[in-house]
mmCIF file of C-alpha atoms and ligand atoms in Angstrom:
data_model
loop_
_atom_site.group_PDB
_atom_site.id
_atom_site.type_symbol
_atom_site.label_atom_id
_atom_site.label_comp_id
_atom_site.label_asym_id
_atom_site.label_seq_id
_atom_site.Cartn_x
_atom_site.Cartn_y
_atom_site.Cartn_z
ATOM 1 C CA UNK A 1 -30.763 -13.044 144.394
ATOM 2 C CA UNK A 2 -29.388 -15.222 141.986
ATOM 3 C CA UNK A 3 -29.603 -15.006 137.874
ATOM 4 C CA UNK A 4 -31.659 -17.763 138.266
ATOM 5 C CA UNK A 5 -34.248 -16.206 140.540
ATOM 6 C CA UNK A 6 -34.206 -13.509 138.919
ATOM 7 C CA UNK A 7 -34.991 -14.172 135.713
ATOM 8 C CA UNK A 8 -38.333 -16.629 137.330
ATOM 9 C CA UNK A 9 -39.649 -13.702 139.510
ATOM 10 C CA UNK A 10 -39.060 -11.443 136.523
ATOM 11 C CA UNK A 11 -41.115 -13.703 134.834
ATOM 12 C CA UNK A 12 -43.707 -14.051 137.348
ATOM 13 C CA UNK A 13 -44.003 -10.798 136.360
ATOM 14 C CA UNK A 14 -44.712 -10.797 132.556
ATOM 15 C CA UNK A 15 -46.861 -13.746 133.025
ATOM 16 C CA UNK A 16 -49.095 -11.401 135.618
ATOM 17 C CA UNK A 17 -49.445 -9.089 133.039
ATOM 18 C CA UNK A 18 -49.918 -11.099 130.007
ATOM 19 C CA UNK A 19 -53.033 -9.754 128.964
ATOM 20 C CA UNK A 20 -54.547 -10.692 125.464
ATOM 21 C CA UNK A 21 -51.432 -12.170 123.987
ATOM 22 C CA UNK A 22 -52.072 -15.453 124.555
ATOM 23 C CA UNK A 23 -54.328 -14.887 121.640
ATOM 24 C CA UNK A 24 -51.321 -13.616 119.109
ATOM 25 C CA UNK A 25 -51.361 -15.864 115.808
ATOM 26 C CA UNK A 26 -48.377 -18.022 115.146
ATOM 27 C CA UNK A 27 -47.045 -16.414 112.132
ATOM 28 C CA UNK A 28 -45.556 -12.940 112.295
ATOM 29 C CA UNK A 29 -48.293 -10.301 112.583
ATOM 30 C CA UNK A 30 -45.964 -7.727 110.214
ATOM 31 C CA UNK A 31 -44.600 -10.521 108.140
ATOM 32 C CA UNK A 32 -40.384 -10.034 108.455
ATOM 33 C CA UNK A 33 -37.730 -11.099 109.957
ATOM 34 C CA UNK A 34 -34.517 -10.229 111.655
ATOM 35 C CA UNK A 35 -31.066 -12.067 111.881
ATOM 36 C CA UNK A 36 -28.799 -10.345 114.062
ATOM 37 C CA UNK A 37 -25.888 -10.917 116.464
ATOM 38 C CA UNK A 38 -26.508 -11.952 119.911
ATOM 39 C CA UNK A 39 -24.579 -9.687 121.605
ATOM 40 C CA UNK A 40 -26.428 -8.370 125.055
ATOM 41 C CA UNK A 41 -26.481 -4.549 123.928
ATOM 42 C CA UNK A 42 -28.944 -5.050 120.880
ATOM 43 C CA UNK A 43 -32.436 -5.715 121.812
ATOM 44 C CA UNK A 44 -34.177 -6.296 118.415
ATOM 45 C CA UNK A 45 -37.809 -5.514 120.154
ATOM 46 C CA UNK A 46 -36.231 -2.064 120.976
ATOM 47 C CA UNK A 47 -34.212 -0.869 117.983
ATOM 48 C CA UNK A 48 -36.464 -1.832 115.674
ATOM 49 C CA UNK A 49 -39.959 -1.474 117.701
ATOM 50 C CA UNK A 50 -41.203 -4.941 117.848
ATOM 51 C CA UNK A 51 -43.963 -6.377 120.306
ATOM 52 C CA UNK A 52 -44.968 -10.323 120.954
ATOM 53 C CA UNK A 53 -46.295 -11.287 117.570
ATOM 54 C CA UNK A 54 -44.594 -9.044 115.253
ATOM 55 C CA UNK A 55 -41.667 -10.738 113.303
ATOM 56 C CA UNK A 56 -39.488 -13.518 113.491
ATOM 57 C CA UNK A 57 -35.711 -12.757 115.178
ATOM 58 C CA UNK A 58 -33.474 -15.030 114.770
ATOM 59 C CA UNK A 59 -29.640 -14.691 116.185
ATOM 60 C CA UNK A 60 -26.614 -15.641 116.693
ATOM 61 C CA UNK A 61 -23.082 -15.071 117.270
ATOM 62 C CA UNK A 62 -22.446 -11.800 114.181
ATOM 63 C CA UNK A 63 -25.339 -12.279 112.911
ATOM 64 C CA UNK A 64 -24.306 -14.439 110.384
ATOM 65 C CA UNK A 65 -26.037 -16.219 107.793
ATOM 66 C CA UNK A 66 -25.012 -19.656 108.911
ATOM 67 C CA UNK A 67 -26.600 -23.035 107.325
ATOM 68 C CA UNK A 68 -28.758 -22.876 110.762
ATOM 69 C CA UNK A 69 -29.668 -19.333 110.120
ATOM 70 C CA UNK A 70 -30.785 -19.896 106.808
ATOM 71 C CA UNK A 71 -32.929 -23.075 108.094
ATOM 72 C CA UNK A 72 -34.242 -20.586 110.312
ATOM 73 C CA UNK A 73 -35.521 -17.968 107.340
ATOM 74 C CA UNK A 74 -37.044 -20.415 105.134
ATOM 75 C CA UNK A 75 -39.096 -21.919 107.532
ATOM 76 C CA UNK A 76 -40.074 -18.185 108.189
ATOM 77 C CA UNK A 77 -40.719 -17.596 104.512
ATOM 78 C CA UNK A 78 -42.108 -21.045 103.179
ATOM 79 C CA UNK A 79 -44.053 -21.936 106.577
ATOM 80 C CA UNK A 80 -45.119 -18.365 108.671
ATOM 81 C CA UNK A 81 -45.562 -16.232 105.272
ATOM 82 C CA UNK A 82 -42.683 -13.371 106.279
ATOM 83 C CA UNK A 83 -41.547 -11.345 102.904
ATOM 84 C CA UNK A 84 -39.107 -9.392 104.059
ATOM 85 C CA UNK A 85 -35.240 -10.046 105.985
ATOM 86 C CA UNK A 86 -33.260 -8.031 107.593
ATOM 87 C CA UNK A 87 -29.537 -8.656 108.132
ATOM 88 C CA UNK A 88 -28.325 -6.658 111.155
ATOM 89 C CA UNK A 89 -24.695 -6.367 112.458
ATOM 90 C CA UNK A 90 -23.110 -3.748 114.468
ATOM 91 C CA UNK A 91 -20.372 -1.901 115.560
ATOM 92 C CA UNK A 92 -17.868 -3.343 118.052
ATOM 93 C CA UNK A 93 -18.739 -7.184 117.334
ATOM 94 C CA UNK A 94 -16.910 -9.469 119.095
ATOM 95 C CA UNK A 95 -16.891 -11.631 116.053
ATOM 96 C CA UNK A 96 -13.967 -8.896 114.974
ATOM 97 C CA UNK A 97 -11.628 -9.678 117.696
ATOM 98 C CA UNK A 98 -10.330 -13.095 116.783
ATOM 99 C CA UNK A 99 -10.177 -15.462 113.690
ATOM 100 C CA UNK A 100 -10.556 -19.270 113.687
ATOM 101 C CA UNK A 101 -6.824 -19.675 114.323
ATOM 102 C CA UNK A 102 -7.383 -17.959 117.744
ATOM 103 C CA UNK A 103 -10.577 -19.725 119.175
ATOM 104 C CA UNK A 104 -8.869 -23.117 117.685
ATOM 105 C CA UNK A 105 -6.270 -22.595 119.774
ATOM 106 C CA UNK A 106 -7.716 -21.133 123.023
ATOM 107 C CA UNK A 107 -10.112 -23.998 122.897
ATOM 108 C CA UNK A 108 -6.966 -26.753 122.207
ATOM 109 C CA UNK A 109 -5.436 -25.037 125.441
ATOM 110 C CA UNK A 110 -8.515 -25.114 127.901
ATOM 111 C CA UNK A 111 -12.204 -24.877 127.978
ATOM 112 C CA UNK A 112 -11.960 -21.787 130.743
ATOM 113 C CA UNK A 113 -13.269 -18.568 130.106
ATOM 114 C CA UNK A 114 -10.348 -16.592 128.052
ATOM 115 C CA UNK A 115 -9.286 -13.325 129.051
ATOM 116 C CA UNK A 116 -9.478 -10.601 126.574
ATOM 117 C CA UNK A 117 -6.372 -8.112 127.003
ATOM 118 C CA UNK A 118 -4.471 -5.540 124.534
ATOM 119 C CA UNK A 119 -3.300 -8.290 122.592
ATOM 120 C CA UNK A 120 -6.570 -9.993 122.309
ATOM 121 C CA UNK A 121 -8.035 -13.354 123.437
ATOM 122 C CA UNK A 122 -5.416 -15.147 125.763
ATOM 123 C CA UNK A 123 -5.820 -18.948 127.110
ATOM 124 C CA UNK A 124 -5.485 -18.814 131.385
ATOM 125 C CA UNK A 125 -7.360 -21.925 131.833
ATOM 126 C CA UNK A 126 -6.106 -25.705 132.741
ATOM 127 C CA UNK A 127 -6.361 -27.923 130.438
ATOM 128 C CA UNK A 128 -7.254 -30.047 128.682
ATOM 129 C CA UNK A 129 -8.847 -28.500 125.664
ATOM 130 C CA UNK A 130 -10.231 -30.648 122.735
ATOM 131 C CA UNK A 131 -9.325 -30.645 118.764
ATOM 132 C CA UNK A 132 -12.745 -30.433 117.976
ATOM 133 C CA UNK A 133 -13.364 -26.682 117.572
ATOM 134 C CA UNK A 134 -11.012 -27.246 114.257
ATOM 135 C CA UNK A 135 -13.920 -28.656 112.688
ATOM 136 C CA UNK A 136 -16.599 -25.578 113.052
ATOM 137 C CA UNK A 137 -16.296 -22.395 110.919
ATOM 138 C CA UNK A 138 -16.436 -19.453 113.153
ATOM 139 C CA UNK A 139 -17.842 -17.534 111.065
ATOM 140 C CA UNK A 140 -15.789 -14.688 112.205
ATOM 141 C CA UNK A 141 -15.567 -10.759 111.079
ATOM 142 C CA UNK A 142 -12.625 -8.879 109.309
ATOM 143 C CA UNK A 143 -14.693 -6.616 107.872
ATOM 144 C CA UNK A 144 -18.477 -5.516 109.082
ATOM 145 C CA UNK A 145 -19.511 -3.954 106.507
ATOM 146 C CA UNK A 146 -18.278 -6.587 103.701
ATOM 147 C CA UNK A 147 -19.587 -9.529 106.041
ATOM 148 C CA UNK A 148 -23.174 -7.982 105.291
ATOM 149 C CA UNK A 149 -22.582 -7.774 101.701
ATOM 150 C CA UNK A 150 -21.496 -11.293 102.138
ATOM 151 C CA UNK A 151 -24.388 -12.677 104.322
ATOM 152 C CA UNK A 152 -27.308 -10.599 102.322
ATOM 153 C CA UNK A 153 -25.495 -12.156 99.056
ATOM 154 C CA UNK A 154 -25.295 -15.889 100.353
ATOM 155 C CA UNK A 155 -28.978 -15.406 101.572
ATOM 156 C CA UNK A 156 -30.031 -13.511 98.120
ATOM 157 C CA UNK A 157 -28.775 -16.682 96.272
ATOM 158 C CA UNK A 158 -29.627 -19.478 98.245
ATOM 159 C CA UNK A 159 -31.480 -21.997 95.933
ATOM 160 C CA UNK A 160 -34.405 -21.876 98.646
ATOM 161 C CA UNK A 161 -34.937 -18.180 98.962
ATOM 162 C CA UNK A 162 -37.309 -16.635 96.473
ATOM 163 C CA UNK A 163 -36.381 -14.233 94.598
ATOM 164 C CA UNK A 164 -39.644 -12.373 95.638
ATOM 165 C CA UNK A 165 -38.236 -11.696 99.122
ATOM 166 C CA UNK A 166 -36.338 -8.311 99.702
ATOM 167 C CA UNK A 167 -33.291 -8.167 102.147
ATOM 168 C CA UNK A 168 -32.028 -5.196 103.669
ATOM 169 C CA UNK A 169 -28.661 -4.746 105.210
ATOM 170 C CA UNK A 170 -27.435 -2.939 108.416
ATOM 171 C CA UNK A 171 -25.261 -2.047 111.045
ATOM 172 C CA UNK A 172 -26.441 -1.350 114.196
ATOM 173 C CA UNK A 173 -24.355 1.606 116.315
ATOM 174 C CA UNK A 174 -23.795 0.595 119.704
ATOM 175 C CA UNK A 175 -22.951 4.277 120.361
ATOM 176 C CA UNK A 176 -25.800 5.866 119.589
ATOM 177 C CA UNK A 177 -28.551 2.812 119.087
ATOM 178 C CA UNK A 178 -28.839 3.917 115.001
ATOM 179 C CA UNK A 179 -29.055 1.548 112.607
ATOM 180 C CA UNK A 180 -26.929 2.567 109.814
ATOM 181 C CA UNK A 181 -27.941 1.338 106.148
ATOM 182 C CA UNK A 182 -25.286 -0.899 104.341
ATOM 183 C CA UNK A 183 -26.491 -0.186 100.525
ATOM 184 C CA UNK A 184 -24.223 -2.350 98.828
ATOM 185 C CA UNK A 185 -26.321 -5.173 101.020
ATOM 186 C CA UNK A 186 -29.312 -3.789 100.456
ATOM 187 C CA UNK A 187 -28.699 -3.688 96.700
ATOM 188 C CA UNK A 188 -27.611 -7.088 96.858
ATOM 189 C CA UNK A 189 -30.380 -7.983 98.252
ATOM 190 C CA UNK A 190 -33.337 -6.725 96.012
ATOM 191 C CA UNK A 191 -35.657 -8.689 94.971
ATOM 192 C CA UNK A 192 -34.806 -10.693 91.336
HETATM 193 ZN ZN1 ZN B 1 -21.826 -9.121 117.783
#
């Protein structure tokens, strides 16, 4: 079966047993949110115990608080009523295994699928590339647990995030599925 037909007969599915949810309010039953990285091993409904109607989740590649990611949180906040963020990266993040120089340049080279060997990302494609990938920050990861200091703080003191709103910061274990408290993010991210 393809991904494709998978993913509608799974669906069949969950529509067969959809139950009363059709009746879930819009905004977030337990009034929070979630940004976290989009990588396949975290499933925020799991590690955090979420159903259909419980929080807001929004991702991306590290987690990041991007411009779009903060669009994201204060239409959860200012529109859907949530009061309280969490910022969740983890362990083993892609978004640690190359720096803008690197996906610049694989992307110049080709727009195949790089392979990813000792030495890191390398370009086996045909070309041609494009330029344009010089003009997006990455938004890549030296250090995890600094980059949620760094996206808790850019959050905290956004001019449209209230102060009322706490953020917590994390980093989720893909080894053992914990999610491990950053506190410097977390005490960056009290409420003022
Ligand atoms: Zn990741």
């Amino acid at each position: 079966m393809s991904i494709y037909d998978e993913v509608l007969a799974a669906n069949d599915e969950y529509a067969a047993n959809f139950g009363g949810k059709g009746e879930l309010a819009l905004p977030p039953a337990r009034h929070f949110a979630i940004l976290t990285c989009m990588d396949a091993r975290l499933d925020p409904a799991k590690y955090a115990g979420l159903s259909e109607g419980d929080a807001h989740v929004i991702r991306n590649a590290g987690g990041r608080a991007s411009d779009d990611a903060i669009r994201s949180l204060v239409i959860s906040y200012k529109l859907l009523g949530t009061r309280e963020w969490f910022v969740i990266h983890h362990s083993n993040c892609g978004m640690e295994f190359f720096t803008d120089e690197v996906i610049r340049g694989l992307l110049a080279s080709s727009l195949e699928t790089a392979e990813l060997g000792p030495d890191g990302f390398r370009d086996v494609g045909r070309g041609p590339g494009s330029a344009e990938a010089t003009y997006i920050d990455w938004l890549t990861i030296a250090d995890n647990a600094q980059s949620v200091v760094d996206d808790v703080t850019r959050i905290r003191n956004h001019p449209l995030v209230p102060g009322r709103i706490a953020i917590y910061g994390f980093i989720y274990d893909v080894a053992t599925g914990r999610l491990v408290e950053v506190q410097e993010a977390t005490k960056a991210g009290l409420p003022i």
